[in-house]
Amino acid sequence: MTQSTHREFGKFTTLVALTDEETALRILPHFKSFKVMTGKVGSMDLSKVISSVETAAKRGGLINGDIYRETHSLYHAILEALQGVTRGDLSVGEIMRTVGLRFAIVRGNPYGSDDEGEWLAVCFYGTIGAPIRGKEHEALGLGINHI
């Protein structure tokens, strides 16, 4: 692992959200040992967005739902990523906005030392806007948290 790998953890997660895991690994092959999960979610309810990502991470074996620190870490990475999508105002349906998002979740140790432990990164890419087709714009958000 290169010394700059930790600075590319978010970059890798973002590339997966924008493209796919295979393409991201061609660009940043040193992340091949990391666990990756992707999915899609659309809603006017942010709690549904959060639960969709949590469910995907649990079903995909990215986190153990019985271990609080893993669920807690994922929750904070999701919230941080949603801050980017919603421009800091964590609300959508209440103010007549909807989101249609692809997401990527990546788990691994982006540092050279095992003592640093594992981290989770979540990236959302998609659209946000009025709940009328064609009245939305692109949005991107990234969240990273230690486990």
CSV table of N, CA and C in Angstrom, one decimal:
chain,number,residue,atom,x,y,z
A,1,MET,N,0.8,-1.2,0.0
A,1,MET,CA,0.0,0.0,0.0
A,1,MET,C,0.9,1.2,0.0
A,2,THR,N,0.6,2.2,-0.8
A,2,THR,CA,1.4,3.4,-0.9
A,2,THR,C,1.1,4.3,0.3
A,3,GLN,N,2.0,5.2,0.6
A,3,GLN,CA,1.8,6.1,1.7
A,3,GLN,C,0.6,7.0,1.5
A,4,SER,N,0.3,7.3,0.2
A,4,SER,CA,-0.8,8.3,-0.1
A,4,SER,C,-2.1,7.6,-0.2
A,5,THR,N,-2.2,6.3,0.1
A,5,THR,CA,-3.4,5.5,-0.1
A,5,THR,C,-4.6,6.1,0.7
A,6,HIS,N,-4.3,6.5,2.0
A,6,HIS,CA,-5.4,7.1,2.8
A,6,HIS,C,-6.0,8.3,2.2
A,7,ARG,N,-5.2,9.0,1.4
A,7,ARG,CA,-5.8,10.2,0.8
A,7,ARG,C,-6.6,9.9,-0.4
A,8,GLU,N,-6.6,8.6,-0.9
A,8,GLU,CA,-7.4,8.2,-2.0
A,8,GLU,C,-8.5,7.3,-1.7
A,9,PHE,N,-8.8,7.1,-0.4
A,9,PHE,CA,-9.9,6.2,0.1
A,9,PHE,C,-11.2,6.8,-0.4
A,10,GLY,N,-11.4,8.1,-0.2
A,10,GLY,CA,-12.6,8.8,-0.6
A,10,GLY,C,-12.7,8.9,-2.2
A,11,LYS,N,-11.5,9.1,-2.8
A,11,LYS,CA,-11.5,9.1,-4.2
A,11,LYS,C,-11.9,7.8,-4.8
A,12,PHE,N,-11.4,6.7,-4.3
A,12,PHE,CA,-11.8,5.4,-4.7
A,12,PHE,C,-13.3,5.2,-4.6
A,13,THR,N,-13.9,5.5,-3.4
A,13,THR,CA,-15.3,5.3,-3.1
A,13,THR,C,-16.1,6.2,-4.1
A,14,THR,N,-15.7,7.4,-4.4
A,14,THR,CA,-16.4,8.3,-5.3
A,14,THR,C,-16.3,7.7,-6.7
A,15,LEU,N,-15.2,7.1,-7.1
A,15,LEU,CA,-15.1,6.5,-8.4
A,15,LEU,C,-16.1,5.3,-8.6
A,16,VAL,N,-16.2,4.5,-7.5
A,16,VAL,CA,-17.1,3.4,-7.6
A,16,VAL,C,-18.6,3.9,-7.7
A,17,ALA,N,-18.9,5.0,-7.0
A,17,ALA,CA,-20.3,5.5,-7.1
A,17,ALA,C,-20.5,6.1,-8.5
A,18,LEU,N,-19.5,6.7,-9.1
A,18,LEU,CA,-19.7,7.4,-10.4
A,18,LEU,C,-19.7,6.4,-11.5
A,19,THR,N,-18.9,5.3,-11.3
A,19,THR,CA,-18.8,4.3,-12.4
A,19,THR,C,-19.2,2.9,-11.9
A,20,ASP,N,-18.2,2.1,-11.5
A,20,ASP,CA,-18.5,0.8,-11.0
A,20,ASP,C,-17.2,0.3,-10.3
A,21,GLU,N,-17.2,-0.8,-9.6
A,21,GLU,CA,-16.0,-1.3,-8.9
A,21,GLU,C,-14.9,-1.6,-9.8
A,22,GLU,N,-15.2,-2.3,-10.9
A,22,GLU,CA,-14.2,-2.7,-11.9
A,22,GLU,C,-13.5,-1.6,-12.5
A,23,THR,N,-14.2,-0.5,-12.9
A,23,THR,CA,-13.5,0.7,-13.4
A,23,THR,C,-12.7,1.4,-12.4
A,24,ALA,N,-13.2,1.5,-11.2
A,24,ALA,CA,-12.4,2.2,-10.1
A,24,ALA,C,-11.2,1.4,-9.8
A,25,LEU,N,-11.2,0.1,-9.8
A,25,LEU,CA,-10.0,-0.7,-9.5
A,25,LEU,C,-9.0,-0.6,-10.7
A,26,ARG,N,-9.4,-0.4,-11.9
A,26,ARG,CA,-8.4,-0.2,-13.0
A,26,ARG,C,-7.7,1.1,-12.7
A,27,ILE,N,-8.3,2.1,-12.2
A,27,ILE,CA,-7.7,3.4,-11.9
A,27,ILE,C,-6.8,3.4,-10.6
A,28,LEU,N,-7.4,2.7,-9.6
A,28,LEU,CA,-6.7,2.7,-8.3
A,28,LEU,C,-6.6,1.2,-7.9
A,29,PRO,N,-5.7,0.4,-8.5
A,29,PRO,CA,-5.7,-1.1,-8.2
A,29,PRO,C,-5.3,-1.5,-6.8
A,30,HIS,N,-4.7,-0.6,-6.0
A,30,HIS,CA,-4.3,-0.9,-4.7
A,30,HIS,C,-5.4,-1.0,-3.7
A,31,PHE,N,-6.6,-0.8,-4.2
A,31,PHE,CA,-7.8,-1.0,-3.3
A,31,PHE,C,-8.5,-2.3,-3.5
A,32,LYS,N,-7.9,-3.3,-4.2
A,32,LYS,CA,-8.5,-4.5,-4.5
A,32,LYS,C,-8.8,-5.4,-3.3
A,33,SER,N,-8.2,-5.2,-2.2
A,33,SER,CA,-8.5,-6.0,-1.0
A,33,SER,C,-9.6,-5.4,-0.2
A,34,PHE,N,-10.1,-4.2,-0.6
A,34,PHE,CA,-11.2,-3.6,0.2
A,34,PHE,C,-12.6,-4.2,-0.2
A,35,LYS,N,-13.5,-4.1,0.8
A,35,LYS,CA,-14.8,-4.6,0.5
A,35,LYS,C,-15.7,-3.5,0.0
A,36,VAL,N,-16.5,-3.8,-1.1
A,36,VAL,CA,-17.2,-2.8,-1.8
A,36,VAL,C,-18.7,-3.3,-1.9
A,37,MET,N,-19.6,-2.4,-1.7
A,37,MET,CA,-21.0,-2.6,-1.9
A,37,MET,C,-21.6,-1.4,-2.7
A,38,THR,N,-22.5,-1.7,-3.6
A,38,THR,CA,-23.2,-0.6,-4.4
A,38,THR,C,-24.7,-0.8,-4.4
A,39,GLY,N,-25.4,0.2,-4.7
A,39,GLY,CA,-26.8,0.1,-4.8
A,39,GLY,C,-27.4,1.4,-5.3
A,40,LYS,N,-28.8,1.4,-5.3
A,40,LYS,CA,-29.5,2.6,-5.7
A,40,LYS,C,-30.7,2.8,-4.8
A,41,VAL,N,-31.0,4.1,-4.6
A,41,VAL,CA,-32.2,4.5,-3.8
A,41,VAL,C,-32.8,5.8,-4.2
A,42,GLY,N,-34.1,5.8,-4.2
A,42,GLY,CA,-34.8,7.1,-4.5
A,42,GLY,C,-35.9,7.3,-3.5
A,43,SER,N,-36.0,8.5,-3.0
A,43,SER,CA,-37.1,8.7,-2.0
A,43,SER,C,-37.2,10.2,-1.7
A,44,MET,N,-38.4,10.6,-1.1
A,44,MET,CA,-38.5,11.9,-0.6
A,44,MET,C,-38.4,11.8,0.9
A,45,ASP,N,-37.9,10.7,1.4
A,45,ASP,CA,-37.8,10.5,2.9
A,45,ASP,C,-36.3,10.0,3.2
A,46,LEU,N,-35.5,10.9,3.8
A,46,LEU,CA,-34.1,10.5,4.1
A,46,LEU,C,-34.0,9.3,5.0
A,47,SER,N,-35.0,9.0,5.8
A,47,SER,CA,-34.8,7.8,6.7
A,47,SER,C,-34.9,6.6,5.8
A,48,LYS,N,-35.6,6.6,4.6
A,48,LYS,CA,-35.5,5.5,3.7
A,48,LYS,C,-34.2,5.4,3.0
A,49,VAL,N,-33.6,6.5,2.7
A,49,VAL,CA,-32.3,6.5,2.1
A,49,VAL,C,-31.3,5.8,3.1
A,50,ILE,N,-31.3,6.3,4.3
A,50,ILE,CA,-30.4,5.8,5.4
A,50,ILE,C,-30.6,4.3,5.6
A,51,SER,N,-31.9,3.9,5.7
A,51,SER,CA,-32.1,2.4,5.9
A,51,SER,C,-31.8,1.6,4.7
A,52,SER,N,-31.9,2.1,3.5
A,52,SER,CA,-31.5,1.3,2.3
A,52,SER,C,-30.0,1.0,2.3
A,53,VAL,N,-29.2,2.1,2.7
A,53,VAL,CA,-27.8,1.9,2.7
A,53,VAL,C,-27.4,0.9,3.8
A,54,GLU,N,-28.0,1.1,5.0
A,54,GLU,CA,-27.7,0.2,6.1
A,54,GLU,C,-28.1,-1.2,5.8
A,55,THR,N,-29.2,-1.4,5.2
A,55,THR,CA,-29.7,-2.8,4.8
A,55,THR,C,-28.7,-3.4,3.8
A,56,ALA,N,-28.3,-2.7,2.8
A,56,ALA,CA,-27.4,-3.2,1.8
A,56,ALA,C,-26.1,-3.6,2.5
A,57,ALA,N,-25.6,-2.7,3.4
A,57,ALA,CA,-24.3,-3.0,4.0
A,57,ALA,C,-24.4,-4.3,4.9
A,58,LYS,N,-25.5,-4.5,5.6
A,58,LYS,CA,-25.7,-5.7,6.4
A,58,LYS,C,-25.9,-6.9,5.6
A,59,ARG,N,-26.7,-6.8,4.6
A,59,ARG,CA,-27.0,-8.0,3.7
A,59,ARG,C,-25.8,-8.4,2.9
A,60,GLY,N,-25.0,-7.4,2.5
A,60,GLY,CA,-23.8,-7.7,1.8
A,60,GLY,C,-22.6,-8.1,2.6
A,61,GLY,N,-22.7,-8.1,3.9
A,61,GLY,CA,-21.6,-8.5,4.8
A,61,GLY,C,-20.6,-7.5,5.0
A,62,LEU,N,-20.9,-6.2,4.6
A,62,LEU,CA,-19.9,-5.2,4.8
A,62,LEU,C,-19.8,-4.7,6.3
A,63,ILE,N,-20.9,-4.8,7.0
A,63,ILE,CA,-20.9,-4.6,8.4
A,63,ILE,C,-21.6,-5.7,9.1
A,64,ASN,N,-21.3,-5.9,10.4
A,64,ASN,CA,-22.1,-6.8,11.2
A,64,ASN,C,-23.1,-5.9,12.0
A,65,GLY,N,-24.3,-6.1,11.7
A,65,GLY,CA,-25.4,-5.3,12.4
A,65,GLY,C,-25.5,-5.6,13.9
A,66,ASP,N,-24.9,-6.6,14.4
A,66,ASP,CA,-24.9,-6.9,15.8
A,66,ASP,C,-23.8,-6.2,16.6
A,67,ILE,N,-22.9,-5.6,15.9
A,67,ILE,CA,-21.8,-4.8,16.5
A,67,ILE,C,-22.1,-3.3,16.4
A,68,TYR,N,-22.4,-2.7,17.5
A,68,TYR,CA,-22.8,-1.3,17.5
A,68,TYR,C,-21.9,-0.4,16.8
A,69,ARG,N,-20.6,-0.5,17.1
A,69,ARG,CA,-19.6,0.4,16.5
A,69,ARG,C,-19.6,0.4,15.0
A,70,GLU,N,-19.9,-0.8,14.4
A,70,GLU,CA,-19.9,-0.9,12.9
A,70,GLU,C,-21.2,-0.1,12.4
A,71,THR,N,-22.3,-0.4,13.0
A,71,THR,CA,-23.5,0.3,12.5
A,71,THR,C,-23.4,1.8,12.8
A,72,HIS,N,-22.8,2.2,13.9
A,72,HIS,CA,-22.7,3.6,14.3
A,72,HIS,C,-21.7,4.3,13.3
A,73,SER,N,-20.6,3.7,12.9
A,73,SER,CA,-19.7,4.2,12.0
A,73,SER,C,-20.4,4.4,10.6
A,74,LEU,N,-21.1,3.4,10.2
A,74,LEU,CA,-21.8,3.5,8.9
A,74,LEU,C,-22.8,4.7,8.9
A,75,TYR,N,-23.6,4.8,10.0
A,75,TYR,CA,-24.6,5.8,10.1
A,75,TYR,C,-24.0,7.2,10.0
A,76,HIS,N,-22.8,7.4,10.6
A,76,HIS,CA,-22.2,8.8,10.5
A,76,HIS,C,-21.6,9.0,9.2
A,77,ALA,N,-21.1,8.0,8.5
A,77,ALA,CA,-20.6,8.2,7.1
A,77,ALA,C,-21.7,8.5,6.2
A,78,ILE,N,-22.9,7.9,6.4
A,78,ILE,CA,-24.1,8.1,5.6
A,78,ILE,C,-24.5,9.6,5.8
A,79,LEU,N,-24.6,10.0,7.0
A,79,LEU,CA,-25.1,11.4,7.3
A,79,LEU,C,-24.1,12.4,6.7
A,80,GLU,N,-22.8,12.2,6.8
A,80,GLU,CA,-21.9,13.1,6.3
A,80,GLU,C,-22.0,13.2,4.7
A,81,ALA,N,-22.2,12.0,4.1
A,81,ALA,CA,-22.4,12.0,2.6
A,81,ALA,C,-23.7,12.7,2.3
A,82,LEU,N,-24.7,12.5,3.0
A,82,LEU,CA,-26.0,13.2,2.8
A,82,LEU,C,-25.9,14.7,2.9
A,83,GLN,N,-25.1,15.2,3.8
A,83,GLN,CA,-24.8,16.6,4.0
A,83,GLN,C,-24.4,17.2,2.6
A,84,GLY,N,-23.5,16.5,1.9
A,84,GLY,CA,-23.1,16.9,0.6
A,84,GLY,C,-24.2,17.0,-0.4
A,85,VAL,N,-25.0,15.9,-0.4
A,85,VAL,CA,-26.1,15.8,-1.4
A,85,VAL,C,-27.1,16.9,-1.1
A,86,THR,N,-27.5,17.2,0.1
A,86,THR,CA,-28.5,18.1,0.5
A,86,THR,C,-28.0,19.5,0.8
A,87,ARG,N,-26.7,19.8,0.5
A,87,ARG,CA,-26.1,21.1,0.8
A,87,ARG,C,-26.2,21.5,2.2
A,88,GLY,N,-26.1,20.5,3.1
A,88,GLY,CA,-26.1,20.8,4.5
A,88,GLY,C,-27.4,20.9,5.2
A,89,ASP,N,-28.5,20.8,4.5
A,89,ASP,CA,-29.9,20.8,5.1
A,89,ASP,C,-30.4,19.4,5.0
A,90,LEU,N,-30.3,18.6,6.0
A,90,LEU,CA,-30.7,17.2,6.0
A,90,LEU,C,-32.3,17.1,6.0
A,91,SER,N,-32.9,17.5,4.9
A,91,SER,CA,-34.3,17.3,4.7
A,91,SER,C,-34.5,17.3,3.2
A,92,VAL,N,-35.5,16.5,2.8
A,92,VAL,CA,-35.9,16.5,1.4
A,92,VAL,C,-37.4,16.6,1.3
A,93,GLY,N,-38.2,15.6,1.6
A,93,GLY,CA,-39.6,15.6,1.4
A,93,GLY,C,-40.3,16.8,2.1
A,94,GLU,N,-39.9,17.1,3.3
A,94,GLU,CA,-40.5,18.2,4.1
A,94,GLU,C,-40.5,19.5,3.3
A,95,ILE,N,-39.5,19.7,2.4
A,95,ILE,CA,-39.4,20.9,1.7
A,95,ILE,C,-39.5,20.6,0.2
A,96,MET,N,-40.3,19.6,-0.1
A,96,MET,CA,-40.6,19.2,-1.5
A,96,MET,C,-39.4,19.0,-2.4
A,97,ARG,N,-38.5,18.2,-1.9
A,97,ARG,CA,-37.4,17.7,-2.7
A,97,ARG,C,-37.4,16.2,-2.7
A,98,THR,N,-36.8,15.6,-3.7
A,98,THR,CA,-36.7,14.2,-3.8
A,98,THR,C,-35.3,13.8,-4.3
A,99,VAL,N,-34.8,12.7,-4.0
A,99,VAL,CA,-33.4,12.2,-4.4
A,99,VAL,C,-33.5,10.9,-5.2
A,100,GLY,N,-32.7,10.8,-6.2
A,100,GLY,CA,-32.5,9.5,-6.9
A,100,GLY,C,-31.0,9.3,-6.9
A,101,LEU,N,-30.5,8.3,-6.1
A,101,LEU,CA,-29.1,8.2,-5.9
A,101,LEU,C,-28.5,6.8,-6.1
A,102,ARG,N,-27.3,6.8,-6.7
A,102,ARG,CA,-26.5,5.6,-6.6
A,102,ARG,C,-25.6,5.7,-5.4
A,103,PHE,N,-25.3,4.6,-4.8
A,103,PHE,CA,-24.4,4.7,-3.6
A,103,PHE,C,-23.3,3.7,-3.7
A,104,ALA,N,-22.2,4.0,-3.1
A,104,ALA,CA,-21.1,3.0,-2.9
A,104,ALA,C,-20.6,3.1,-1.4
A,105,ILE,N,-20.4,1.9,-0.9
A,105,ILE,CA,-19.9,1.8,0.5
A,105,ILE,C,-18.6,1.0,0.4
A,106,VAL,N,-17.5,1.5,1.0
A,106,VAL,CA,-16.2,0.8,0.9
A,106,VAL,C,-15.7,0.7,2.3
A,107,ARG,N,-15.2,-0.5,2.6
A,107,ARG,CA,-14.6,-0.8,4.0
A,107,ARG,C,-13.2,-1.3,3.8
A,108,GLY,N,-12.3,-0.8,4.6
A,108,GLY,CA,-10.9,-1.3,4.6
A,108,GLY,C,-10.0,-0.4,5.5
A,109,ASN,N,-8.8,-0.7,5.5
A,109,ASN,CA,-7.8,0.1,6.2
A,109,ASN,C,-7.0,0.9,5.2
A,110,PRO,N,-7.3,2.2,5.1
A,110,PRO,CA,-6.6,3.0,4.1
A,110,PRO,C,-5.2,3.5,4.5
A,111,TYR,N,-4.7,3.1,5.7
A,111,TYR,CA,-3.4,3.5,6.2
A,111,TYR,C,-2.4,2.4,6.1
A,112,GLY,N,-1.2,2.7,6.2
A,112,GLY,CA,-0.1,1.7,6.1
A,112,GLY,C,0.0,0.8,7.3
A,113,SER,N,-0.5,1.2,8.4
A,113,SER,CA,-0.4,0.4,9.6
A,113,SER,C,-1.7,-0.2,10.0
A,114,ASP,N,-1.7,-1.5,10.4
A,114,ASP,CA,-2.9,-2.2,10.9
A,114,ASP,C,-3.4,-1.6,12.1
A,115,ASP,N,-2.6,-0.9,12.9
A,115,ASP,CA,-3.0,-0.2,14.1
A,115,ASP,C,-4.1,0.9,13.9
A,116,GLU,N,-4.1,1.4,12.7
A,116,GLU,CA,-5.1,2.4,12.3
A,116,GLU,C,-6.6,1.8,12.2
A,117,GLY,N,-6.7,0.5,12.1
A,117,GLY,CA,-8.0,-0.1,12.0
A,117,GLY,C,-8.7,0.2,10.7
A,118,GLU,N,-9.9,-0.3,10.6
A,118,GLU,CA,-10.7,-0.2,9.4
A,118,GLU,C,-11.6,1.1,9.4
A,119,TRP,N,-11.9,1.5,8.2
A,119,TRP,CA,-12.7,2.7,8.0
A,119,TRP,C,-13.8,2.4,7.0
A,120,LEU,N,-14.9,3.2,7.1
A,120,LEU,CA,-16.0,3.1,6.1
A,120,LEU,C,-16.1,4.4,5.4
A,121,ALA,N,-16.3,4.3,4.1
A,121,ALA,CA,-16.6,5.5,3.3
A,121,ALA,C,-17.9,5.2,2.5
A,122,VAL,N,-18.8,6.3,2.4
A,122,VAL,CA,-20.0,6.2,1.7
A,122,VAL,C,-20.0,7.4,0.7
A,123,CYS,N,-20.4,7.1,-0.5
A,123,CYS,CA,-20.5,8.1,-1.5
A,123,CYS,C,-21.9,8.0,-2.2
A,124,PHE,N,-22.6,9.1,-2.3
A,124,PHE,CA,-23.8,9.2,-3.1
A,124,PHE,C,-23.6,10.0,-4.3
A,125,TYR,N,-24.1,9.6,-5.5
A,125,TYR,CA,-24.2,10.4,-6.7
A,125,TYR,C,-25.5,10.2,-7.3
A,126,GLY,N,-26.1,11.3,-7.7
A,126,GLY,CA,-27.4,11.2,-8.4
A,126,GLY,C,-28.0,12.6,-8.6
A,127,THR,N,-29.3,12.6,-8.3
A,127,THR,CA,-30.1,13.9,-8.5
A,127,THR,C,-30.9,14.2,-7.3
A,128,ILE,N,-31.1,15.5,-7.1
A,128,ILE,CA,-31.9,16.1,-6.1
A,128,ILE,C,-32.7,17.2,-6.7
A,129,GLY,N,-34.0,17.3,-6.3
A,129,GLY,CA,-34.7,18.5,-6.8
A,129,GLY,C,-36.2,18.3,-6.5
A,130,ALA,N,-37.0,19.1,-7.2
A,130,ALA,CA,-38.4,19.0,-7.1
A,130,ALA,C,-38.9,17.6,-7.5
A,131,PRO,N,-40.0,17.2,-6.9
A,131,PRO,CA,-40.5,15.8,-7.3
A,131,PRO,C,-41.2,15.8,-8.7
A,132,ILE,N,-40.6,16.5,-9.6
A,132,ILE,CA,-41.1,16.5,-11.0
A,132,ILE,C,-40.0,16.2,-11.9
A,133,ARG,N,-40.1,15.2,-12.8
A,133,ARG,CA,-39.1,14.8,-13.7
A,133,ARG,C,-38.6,16.0,-14.5
A,134,GLY,N,-37.3,16.1,-14.5
A,134,GLY,CA,-36.7,17.2,-15.3
A,134,GLY,C,-36.4,18.5,-14.4
A,135,LYS,N,-36.9,18.4,-13.2
A,135,LYS,CA,-36.7,19.6,-12.3
A,135,LYS,C,-35.7,19.3,-11.2
A,136,GLU,N,-34.7,18.5,-11.5
A,136,GLU,CA,-33.7,18.1,-10.5
A,136,GLU,C,-32.3,18.4,-11.1
A,137,HIS,N,-31.3,18.4,-10.3
A,137,HIS,CA,-29.9,18.6,-10.7
A,137,HIS,C,-29.0,17.5,-10.0
A,138,GLU,N,-27.8,17.4,-10.5
A,138,GLU,CA,-26.9,16.4,-10.0
A,138,GLU,C,-26.4,16.8,-8.6
A,139,ALA,N,-26.0,15.8,-7.8
A,139,ALA,CA,-25.5,16.0,-6.5
A,139,ALA,C,-24.5,14.9,-6.2
A,140,LEU,N,-23.6,15.2,-5.3
A,140,LEU,CA,-22.5,14.3,-4.9
A,140,LEU,C,-22.2,14.5,-3.4
A,141,GLY,N,-22.1,13.5,-2.7
A,141,GLY,CA,-21.7,13.6,-1.3
A,141,GLY,C,-20.9,12.4,-0.8
A,142,LEU,N,-19.9,12.7,0.0
A,142,LEU,CA,-18.9,11.7,0.5
A,142,LEU,C,-18.8,11.8,2.0
A,143,GLY,N,-18.9,10.6,2.7
A,143,GLY,CA,-18.7,10.6,4.1
A,143,GLY,C,-17.7,9.5,4.5
A,144,ILE,N,-16.8,9.8,5.4
A,144,ILE,CA,-15.8,8.8,5.8
A,144,ILE,C,-15.7,8.7,7.3
A,145,ASN,N,-15.7,7.5,7.9
A,145,ASN,CA,-15.7,7.4,9.4
A,145,ASN,C,-14.9,6.2,9.8
A,146,HIS,N,-14.3,6.2,10.9
A,146,HIS,CA,-13.5,5.1,11.4
A,146,HIS,C,-14.5,4.1,12.1
A,147,ILE,N,-14.1,2.8,12.1
A,147,ILE,CA,-14.9,1.8,12.8
A,147,ILE,C,-14.4,1.7,14.2
